[in-house]
PDB file of C-alpha atoms in Angstrom:
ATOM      1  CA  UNK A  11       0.000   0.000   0.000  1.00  0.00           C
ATOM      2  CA  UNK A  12       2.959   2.875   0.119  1.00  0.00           C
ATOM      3  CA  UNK A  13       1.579   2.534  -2.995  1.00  0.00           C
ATOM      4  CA  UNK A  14      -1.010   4.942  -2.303  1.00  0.00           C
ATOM      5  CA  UNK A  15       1.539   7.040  -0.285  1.00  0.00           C
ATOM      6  CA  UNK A  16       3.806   7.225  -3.186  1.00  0.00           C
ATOM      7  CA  UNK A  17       1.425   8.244  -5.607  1.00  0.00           C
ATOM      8  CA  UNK A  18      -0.695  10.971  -3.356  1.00  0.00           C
ATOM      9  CA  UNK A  19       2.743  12.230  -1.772  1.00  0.00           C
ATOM     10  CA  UNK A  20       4.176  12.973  -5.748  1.00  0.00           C
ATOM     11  CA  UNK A  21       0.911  14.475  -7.238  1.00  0.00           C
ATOM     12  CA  UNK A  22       0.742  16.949  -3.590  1.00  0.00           C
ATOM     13  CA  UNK A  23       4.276  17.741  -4.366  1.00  0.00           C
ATOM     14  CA  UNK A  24       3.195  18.474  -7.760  1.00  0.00           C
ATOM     15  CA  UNK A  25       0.521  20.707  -7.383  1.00  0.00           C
ATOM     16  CA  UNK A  26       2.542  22.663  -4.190  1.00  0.00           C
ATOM     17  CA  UNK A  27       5.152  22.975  -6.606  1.00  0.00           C
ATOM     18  CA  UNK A  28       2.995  25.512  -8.944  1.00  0.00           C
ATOM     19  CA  UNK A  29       2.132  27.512  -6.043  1.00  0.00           C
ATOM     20  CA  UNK A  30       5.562  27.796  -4.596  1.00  0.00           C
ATOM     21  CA  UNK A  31       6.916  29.068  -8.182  1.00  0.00           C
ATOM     22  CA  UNK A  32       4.064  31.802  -8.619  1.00  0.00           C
ATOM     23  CA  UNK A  33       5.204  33.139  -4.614  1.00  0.00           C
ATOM     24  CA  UNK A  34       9.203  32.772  -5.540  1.00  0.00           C
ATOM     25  CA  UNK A  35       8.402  34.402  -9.212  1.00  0.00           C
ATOM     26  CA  UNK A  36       7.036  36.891  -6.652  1.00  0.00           C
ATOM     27  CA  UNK A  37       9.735  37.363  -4.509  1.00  0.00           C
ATOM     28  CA  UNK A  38      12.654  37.199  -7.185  1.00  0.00           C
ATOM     29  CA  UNK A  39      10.634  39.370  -9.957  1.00  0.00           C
ATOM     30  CA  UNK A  40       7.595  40.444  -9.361  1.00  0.00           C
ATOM     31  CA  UNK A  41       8.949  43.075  -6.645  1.00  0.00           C
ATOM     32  CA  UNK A  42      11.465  44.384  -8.709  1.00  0.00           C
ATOM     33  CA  UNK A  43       8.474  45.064 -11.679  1.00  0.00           C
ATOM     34  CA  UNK A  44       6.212  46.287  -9.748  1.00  0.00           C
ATOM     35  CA  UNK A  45       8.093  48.540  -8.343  1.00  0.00           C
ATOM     36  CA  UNK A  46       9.048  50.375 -11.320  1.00  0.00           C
ATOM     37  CA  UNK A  47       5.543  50.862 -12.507  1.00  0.00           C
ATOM     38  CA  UNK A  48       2.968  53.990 -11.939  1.00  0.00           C
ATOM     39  CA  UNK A  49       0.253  53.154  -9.515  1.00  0.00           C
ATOM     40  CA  UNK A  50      -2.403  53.223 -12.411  1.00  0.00           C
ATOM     41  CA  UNK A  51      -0.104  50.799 -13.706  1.00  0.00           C
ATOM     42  CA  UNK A  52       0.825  48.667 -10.883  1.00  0.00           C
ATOM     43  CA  UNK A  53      -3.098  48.438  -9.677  1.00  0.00           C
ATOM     44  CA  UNK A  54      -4.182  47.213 -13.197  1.00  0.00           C
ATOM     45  CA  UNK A  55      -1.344  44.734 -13.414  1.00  0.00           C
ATOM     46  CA  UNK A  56      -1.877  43.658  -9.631  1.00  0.00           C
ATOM     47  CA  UNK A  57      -5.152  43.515  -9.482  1.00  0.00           C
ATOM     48  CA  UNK A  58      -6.111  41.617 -12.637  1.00  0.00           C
ATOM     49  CA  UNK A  59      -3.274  39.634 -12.207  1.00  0.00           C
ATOM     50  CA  UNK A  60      -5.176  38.580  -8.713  1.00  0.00           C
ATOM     51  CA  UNK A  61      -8.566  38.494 -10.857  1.00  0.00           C
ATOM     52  CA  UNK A  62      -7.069  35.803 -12.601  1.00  0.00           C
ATOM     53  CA  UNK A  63      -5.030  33.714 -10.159  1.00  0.00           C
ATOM     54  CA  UNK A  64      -7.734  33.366  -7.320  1.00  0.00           C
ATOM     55  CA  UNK A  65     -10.242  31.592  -9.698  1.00  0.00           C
ATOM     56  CA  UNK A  66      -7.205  29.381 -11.271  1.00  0.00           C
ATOM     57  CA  UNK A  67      -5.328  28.702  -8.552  1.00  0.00           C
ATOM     58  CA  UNK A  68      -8.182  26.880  -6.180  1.00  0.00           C
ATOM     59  CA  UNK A  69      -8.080  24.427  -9.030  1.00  0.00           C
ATOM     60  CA  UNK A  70      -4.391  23.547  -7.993  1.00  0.00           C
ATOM     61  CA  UNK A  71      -4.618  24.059  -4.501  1.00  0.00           C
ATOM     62  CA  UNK A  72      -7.154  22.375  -3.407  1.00  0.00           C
ATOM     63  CA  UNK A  73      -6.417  18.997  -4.798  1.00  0.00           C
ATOM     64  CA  UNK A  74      -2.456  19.672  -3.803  1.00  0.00           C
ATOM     65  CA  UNK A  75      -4.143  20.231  -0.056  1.00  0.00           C
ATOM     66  CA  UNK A  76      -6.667  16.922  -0.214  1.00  0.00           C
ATOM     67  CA  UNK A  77      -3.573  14.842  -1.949  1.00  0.00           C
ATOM     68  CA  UNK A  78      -1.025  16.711   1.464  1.00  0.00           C
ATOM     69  CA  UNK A  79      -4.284  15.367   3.819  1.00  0.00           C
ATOM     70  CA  UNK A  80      -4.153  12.038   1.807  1.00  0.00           C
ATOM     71  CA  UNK A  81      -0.693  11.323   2.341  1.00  0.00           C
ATOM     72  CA  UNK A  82      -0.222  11.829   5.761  1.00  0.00           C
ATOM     73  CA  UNK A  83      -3.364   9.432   6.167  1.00  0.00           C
ATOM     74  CA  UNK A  84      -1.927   7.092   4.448  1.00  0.00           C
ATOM     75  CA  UNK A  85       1.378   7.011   5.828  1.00  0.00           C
ATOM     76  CA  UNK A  86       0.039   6.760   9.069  1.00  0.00           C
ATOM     77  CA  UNK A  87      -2.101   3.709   7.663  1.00  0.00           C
ATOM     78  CA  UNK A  88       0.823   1.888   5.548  1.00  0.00           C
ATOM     79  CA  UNK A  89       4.083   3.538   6.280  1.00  0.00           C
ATOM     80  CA  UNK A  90       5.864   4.368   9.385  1.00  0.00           C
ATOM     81  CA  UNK A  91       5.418   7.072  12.350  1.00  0.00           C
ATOM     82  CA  UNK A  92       8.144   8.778  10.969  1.00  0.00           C
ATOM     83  CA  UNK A  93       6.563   9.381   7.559  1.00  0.00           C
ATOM     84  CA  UNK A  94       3.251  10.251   9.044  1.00  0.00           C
ATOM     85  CA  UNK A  95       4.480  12.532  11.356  1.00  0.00           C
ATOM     86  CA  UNK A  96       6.938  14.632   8.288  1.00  0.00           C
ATOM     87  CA  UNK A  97       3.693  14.442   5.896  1.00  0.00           C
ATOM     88  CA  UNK A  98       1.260  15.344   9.033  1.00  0.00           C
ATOM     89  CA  UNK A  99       3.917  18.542  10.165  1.00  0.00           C
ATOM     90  CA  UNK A 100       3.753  19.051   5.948  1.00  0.00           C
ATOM     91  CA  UNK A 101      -0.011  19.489   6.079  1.00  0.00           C
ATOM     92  CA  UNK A 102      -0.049  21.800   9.467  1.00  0.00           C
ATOM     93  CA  UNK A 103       2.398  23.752   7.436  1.00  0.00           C
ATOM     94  CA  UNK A 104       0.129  24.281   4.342  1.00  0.00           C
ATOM     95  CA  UNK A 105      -2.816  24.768   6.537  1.00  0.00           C
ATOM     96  CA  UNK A 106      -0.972  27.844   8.057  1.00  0.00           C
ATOM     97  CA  UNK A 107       0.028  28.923   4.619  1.00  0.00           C
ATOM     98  CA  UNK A 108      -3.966  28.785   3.757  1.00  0.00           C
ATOM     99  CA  UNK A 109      -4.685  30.828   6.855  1.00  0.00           C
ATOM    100  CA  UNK A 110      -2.069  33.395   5.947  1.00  0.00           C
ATOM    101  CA  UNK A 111      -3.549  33.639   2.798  1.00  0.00           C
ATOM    102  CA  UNK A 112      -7.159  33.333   3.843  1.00  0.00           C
ATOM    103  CA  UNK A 113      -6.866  36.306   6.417  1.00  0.00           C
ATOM    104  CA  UNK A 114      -3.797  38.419   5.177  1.00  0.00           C
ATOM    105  CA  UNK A 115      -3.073  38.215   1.059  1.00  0.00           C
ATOM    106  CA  UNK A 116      -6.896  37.524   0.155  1.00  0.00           C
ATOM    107  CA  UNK A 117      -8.689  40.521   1.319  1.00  0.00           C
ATOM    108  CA  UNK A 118      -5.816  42.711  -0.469  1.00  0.00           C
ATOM    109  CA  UNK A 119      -5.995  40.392  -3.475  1.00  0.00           C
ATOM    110  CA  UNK A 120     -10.159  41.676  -3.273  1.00  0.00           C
ATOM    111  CA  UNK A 121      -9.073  45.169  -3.308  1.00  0.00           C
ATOM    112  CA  UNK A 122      -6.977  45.075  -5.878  1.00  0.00           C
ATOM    113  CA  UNK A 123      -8.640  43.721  -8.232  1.00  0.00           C
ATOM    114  CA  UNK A 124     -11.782  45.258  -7.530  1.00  0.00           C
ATOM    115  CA  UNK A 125      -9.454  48.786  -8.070  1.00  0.00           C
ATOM    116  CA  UNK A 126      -8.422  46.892 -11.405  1.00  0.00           C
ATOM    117  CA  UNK A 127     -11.844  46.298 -12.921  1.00  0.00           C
ATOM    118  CA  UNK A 128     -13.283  49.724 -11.416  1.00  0.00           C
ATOM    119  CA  UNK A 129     -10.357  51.338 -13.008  1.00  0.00           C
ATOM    120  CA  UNK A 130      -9.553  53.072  -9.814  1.00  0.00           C
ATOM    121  CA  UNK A 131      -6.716  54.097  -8.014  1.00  0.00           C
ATOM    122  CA  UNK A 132      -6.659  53.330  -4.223  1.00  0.00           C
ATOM    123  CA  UNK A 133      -4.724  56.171  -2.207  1.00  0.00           C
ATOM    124  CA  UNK A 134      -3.229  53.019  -0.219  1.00  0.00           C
ATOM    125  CA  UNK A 135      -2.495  51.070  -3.446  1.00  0.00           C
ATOM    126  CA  UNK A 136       1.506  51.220  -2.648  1.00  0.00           C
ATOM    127  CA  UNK A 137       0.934  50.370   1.023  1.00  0.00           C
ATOM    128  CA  UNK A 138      -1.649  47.181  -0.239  1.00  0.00           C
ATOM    129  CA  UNK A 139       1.103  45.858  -2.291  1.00  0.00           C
ATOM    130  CA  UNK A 140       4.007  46.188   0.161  1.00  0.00           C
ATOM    131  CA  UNK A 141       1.624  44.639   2.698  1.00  0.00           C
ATOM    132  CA  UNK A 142       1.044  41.673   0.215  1.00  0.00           C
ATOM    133  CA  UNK A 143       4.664  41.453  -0.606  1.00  0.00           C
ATOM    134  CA  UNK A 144       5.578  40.982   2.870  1.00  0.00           C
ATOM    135  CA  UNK A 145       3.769  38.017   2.943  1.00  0.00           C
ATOM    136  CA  UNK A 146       5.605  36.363   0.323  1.00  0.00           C
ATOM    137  CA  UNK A 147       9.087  34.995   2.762  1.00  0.00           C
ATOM    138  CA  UNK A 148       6.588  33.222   4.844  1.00  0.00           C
ATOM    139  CA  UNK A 149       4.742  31.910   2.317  1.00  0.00           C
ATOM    140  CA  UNK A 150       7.649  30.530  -0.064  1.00  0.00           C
ATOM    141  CA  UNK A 151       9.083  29.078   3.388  1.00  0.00           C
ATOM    142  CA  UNK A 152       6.100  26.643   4.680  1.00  0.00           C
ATOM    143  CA  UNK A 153       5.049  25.661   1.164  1.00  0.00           C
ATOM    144  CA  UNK A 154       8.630  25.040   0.616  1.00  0.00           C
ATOM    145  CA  UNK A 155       9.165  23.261   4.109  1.00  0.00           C
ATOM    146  CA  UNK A 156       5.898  21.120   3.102  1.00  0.00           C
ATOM    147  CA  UNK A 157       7.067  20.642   0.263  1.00  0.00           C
ATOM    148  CA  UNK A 158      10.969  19.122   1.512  1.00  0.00           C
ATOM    149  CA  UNK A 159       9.047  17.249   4.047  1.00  0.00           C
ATOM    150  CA  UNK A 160       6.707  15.170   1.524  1.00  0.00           C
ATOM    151  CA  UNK A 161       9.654  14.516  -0.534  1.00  0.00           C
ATOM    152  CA  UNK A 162      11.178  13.023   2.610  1.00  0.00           C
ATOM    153  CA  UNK A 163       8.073  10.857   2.845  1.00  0.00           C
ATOM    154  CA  UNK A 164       8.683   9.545  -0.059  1.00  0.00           C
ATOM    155  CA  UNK A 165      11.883   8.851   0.288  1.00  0.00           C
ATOM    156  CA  UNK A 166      11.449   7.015   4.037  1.00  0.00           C
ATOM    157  CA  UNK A 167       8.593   4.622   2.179  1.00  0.00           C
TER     158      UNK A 167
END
């Protein structure tokens, strides 16, 4: 049956791995862009940019997070308590990274993009982005950790 952990643990990894590039393209690039641009510029870029990504993204994310819950289930079930502890500490990690998200990067994400498609200019809109930039270390790190720590799963099974 590590089987089951083997296959859940590599399609998890797979699907984190898309969301870790779009925060590191964030970090290494995005910044830098960004902060070159007008504010016009920067909120129709941003925000439709976030128009786009938080209706795509859920699509990779959510089966990455059931496929993260699935593994550590099964390697509870069929491998060891060492693998189900790295893949459980792997899913508390991405759970955290949802809540950061969820309460921090989301409602700016909202405002944004609903300066973007008003065609608006928020006073704040430089203070929204640095706040949503700031996220980005944290977020790189425990999708990053997660994803180091189902790779480890699969290599203990």
């Amino acid at each position: 049956m590590t089987v089951i952990i083997a296959i859940t643990g590599a399609l998890a990894i797979l699907g984190l791995a898309v969301i870790f590039g779009a925060d590191v393209v964030g970090v290494l690039v995005q910044r830098s862009v960004y902060a070159d641009l007008d504010d016009r510029t920067l909120v129709q870029v941003v925000g439709r940019g976030h128009y786009y990504a938080d209706r795509r993204m859920p699509a990779i994310g959510i089966p990455a997070t059931i496929l993260t819950a699935l593994t550590a289930a099964a390697a509870f079930l069929w491998g060891s308590l060492l693998t189900g502890i790295l893949s459980s500490v792997g899913l508390v990690l991405l759970v955290t990274w949802l809540l950061v998200y969820a309460r921090f990067a989301k409602p700016i994400n909202t405002a944004l993009t609903a300066a973007a498609l008003a065609d608006e200019v928020p006073a704040d809109a430089r203070a929204l982005q640095a706040r949503w930039e700031a996220l980005l270390p944290l977020r790189v790190t425990l999708i990053g950790v997660t994803i180091a720590l189902l790779a480890a799963t699969l290599a203990l099974i």
